[in-house]
Amino acid sequence: MKTYQLAVMKGDGIGPEIVDECIKVLDRVGARFGFGFAYQSCLMGGCAIDATGVPLPDETVRICKAGDAVLLGAVGGVKWDTLPGHLRPEAGLLGIRAALGLYANLRPAKIFEPLRGASPIREDIIGEGLDIMVVRELTGGIYFGARGRREEGGVPGAYDTESYTVPEIERIARVGFTLAQQRSGRLCSVDKANVLESSRLWRETVNRLAREYPGVALSHMYVDNCAMQLVRNPGQFDVIVTSNLFGDILSDEASMISGSIGMLASASLGDSSNGGGSFGLYEPIHGSAPDIAGQGVANPLATILSGAMLLRYTLGEPAAADAIEAAVNRVLAEKRTPDIWQQGYEKCGTAAMGDAVAAALNG
Ligand code: IPM
Ligand code: MG
């Protein structure tokens, strides 16, 4: 039997609870489809700071590199909020993305039919079968640019730097074009080219590549307009490709259209990440939710669905990925965690939700 090696970073807050449910579901799907998993735990984020003094120990990078893929819960919490920037849990997250070369972040915002009514957006605006793929550049831009404090004109100030090189833009744009080819053929590149020089280079570069993808209908949109269009008419979007900062913001916004940020998965892929078959890190797009940690009420579905993405994009097990997604849809018709609960459904906790998805895999 084939055994896949997974590096697992449970992280902080609700991270351990939700990852446990994903593992439960992965083990069950493996048993059904004839493969297994070996899990190697490692520390990143606040738990790593507590244990080792740094958010990303070398040991963690080593374990992640040795695995077929990485599964991550979430990191961060108030306890570590006052540490200097390079020692915060978030530095661990940015650090592992960089160390593993994971420059392409795929964040699907998809409506789960049973959750239609849970979206804060009116049903007539959502339309039929909403399915947006946000492709966020993940290892460049302002999150990795020079930053610091400095005096300006005798008063205290601070700066961060947005910068992109042509190769960085090309490789993320290619991921966007390739995914668009595999989907409906529409790609929207989002920038702020009316103001930022880095955005003008972004737009020029994307336009140049477009000639290699004649089947893709490319459009450009300013980020402020995109933020507005996402709630005005989300159905116009298929694949969105954008920078690290804009993608961070727009993917949170897009996720909410689907009903709950607790539902959405993500894949962070490295080289050869043209939509399949490459090493990747998989995590829910939500955070560590310290306010509900340890209560057993967190929604594990985004993490479980990240497990499905892992099967699809890195392990090449699409049937198993489909089975998990179908099981989630089946369970949503009956049970809901508090974040997505509505009148008429059974309210359940984290472990019961994981159990239900695992059980539905057999159905
Ligand atoms: C995300 C998060 C992170 C990011 C933070 C925690 C550093 O918001 O994954 O979207 O901005 O990338
Ligand atoms: Mg974010």
Coordinates of C-alpha atoms in Angstrom, one line a residue, residues 119-127 130 132 221 223-237 240 250 252-258:
S119 CA -24.0 33.9 2.7
P120 CA -24.4 37.6 3.7
I121 CA -24.8 38.3 0.0
R122 CA -28.3 38.2 -1.5
E123 CA -29.0 35.0 -3.3
D124 CA -29.9 36.8 -6.5
I125 CA -26.5 38.5 -6.5
I126 CA -24.6 35.3 -5.9
G127 CA -26.4 33.7 -8.9
L130 CA -20.4 30.7 -7.8
I132 CA -14.0 31.9 -7.9
M221 CA -9.1 45.5 -12.8
V223 CA -8.0 46.5 -6.7
D224 CA -10.5 49.0 -5.3
N225 CA -12.9 48.3 -8.1
C226 CA -12.4 44.5 -7.7
A227 CA -13.3 44.8 -4.0
M228 CA -16.5 46.5 -5.0
Q229 CA -17.3 44.1 -7.9
L230 CA -16.9 41.1 -5.7
V231 CA -19.9 42.0 -3.7
R232 CA -21.8 43.7 -6.6
N233 CA -21.5 40.9 -9.1
P234 CA -19.2 38.0 -8.0
G235 CA -20.4 35.8 -10.8
Q236 CA -18.3 37.8 -13.3
F237 CA -15.1 36.3 -11.9
I240 CA -8.3 36.3 -10.2
L250 CA -9.5 40.0 -1.7
D252 CA -10.9 37.1 2.7
E253 CA -13.6 39.1 1.0
A254 CA -14.3 36.5 -1.6
S255 CA -14.4 33.8 1.1
M256 CA -17.2 35.5 3.0
I257 CA -19.4 35.3 -0.1
S258 CA -19.5 31.6 0.3

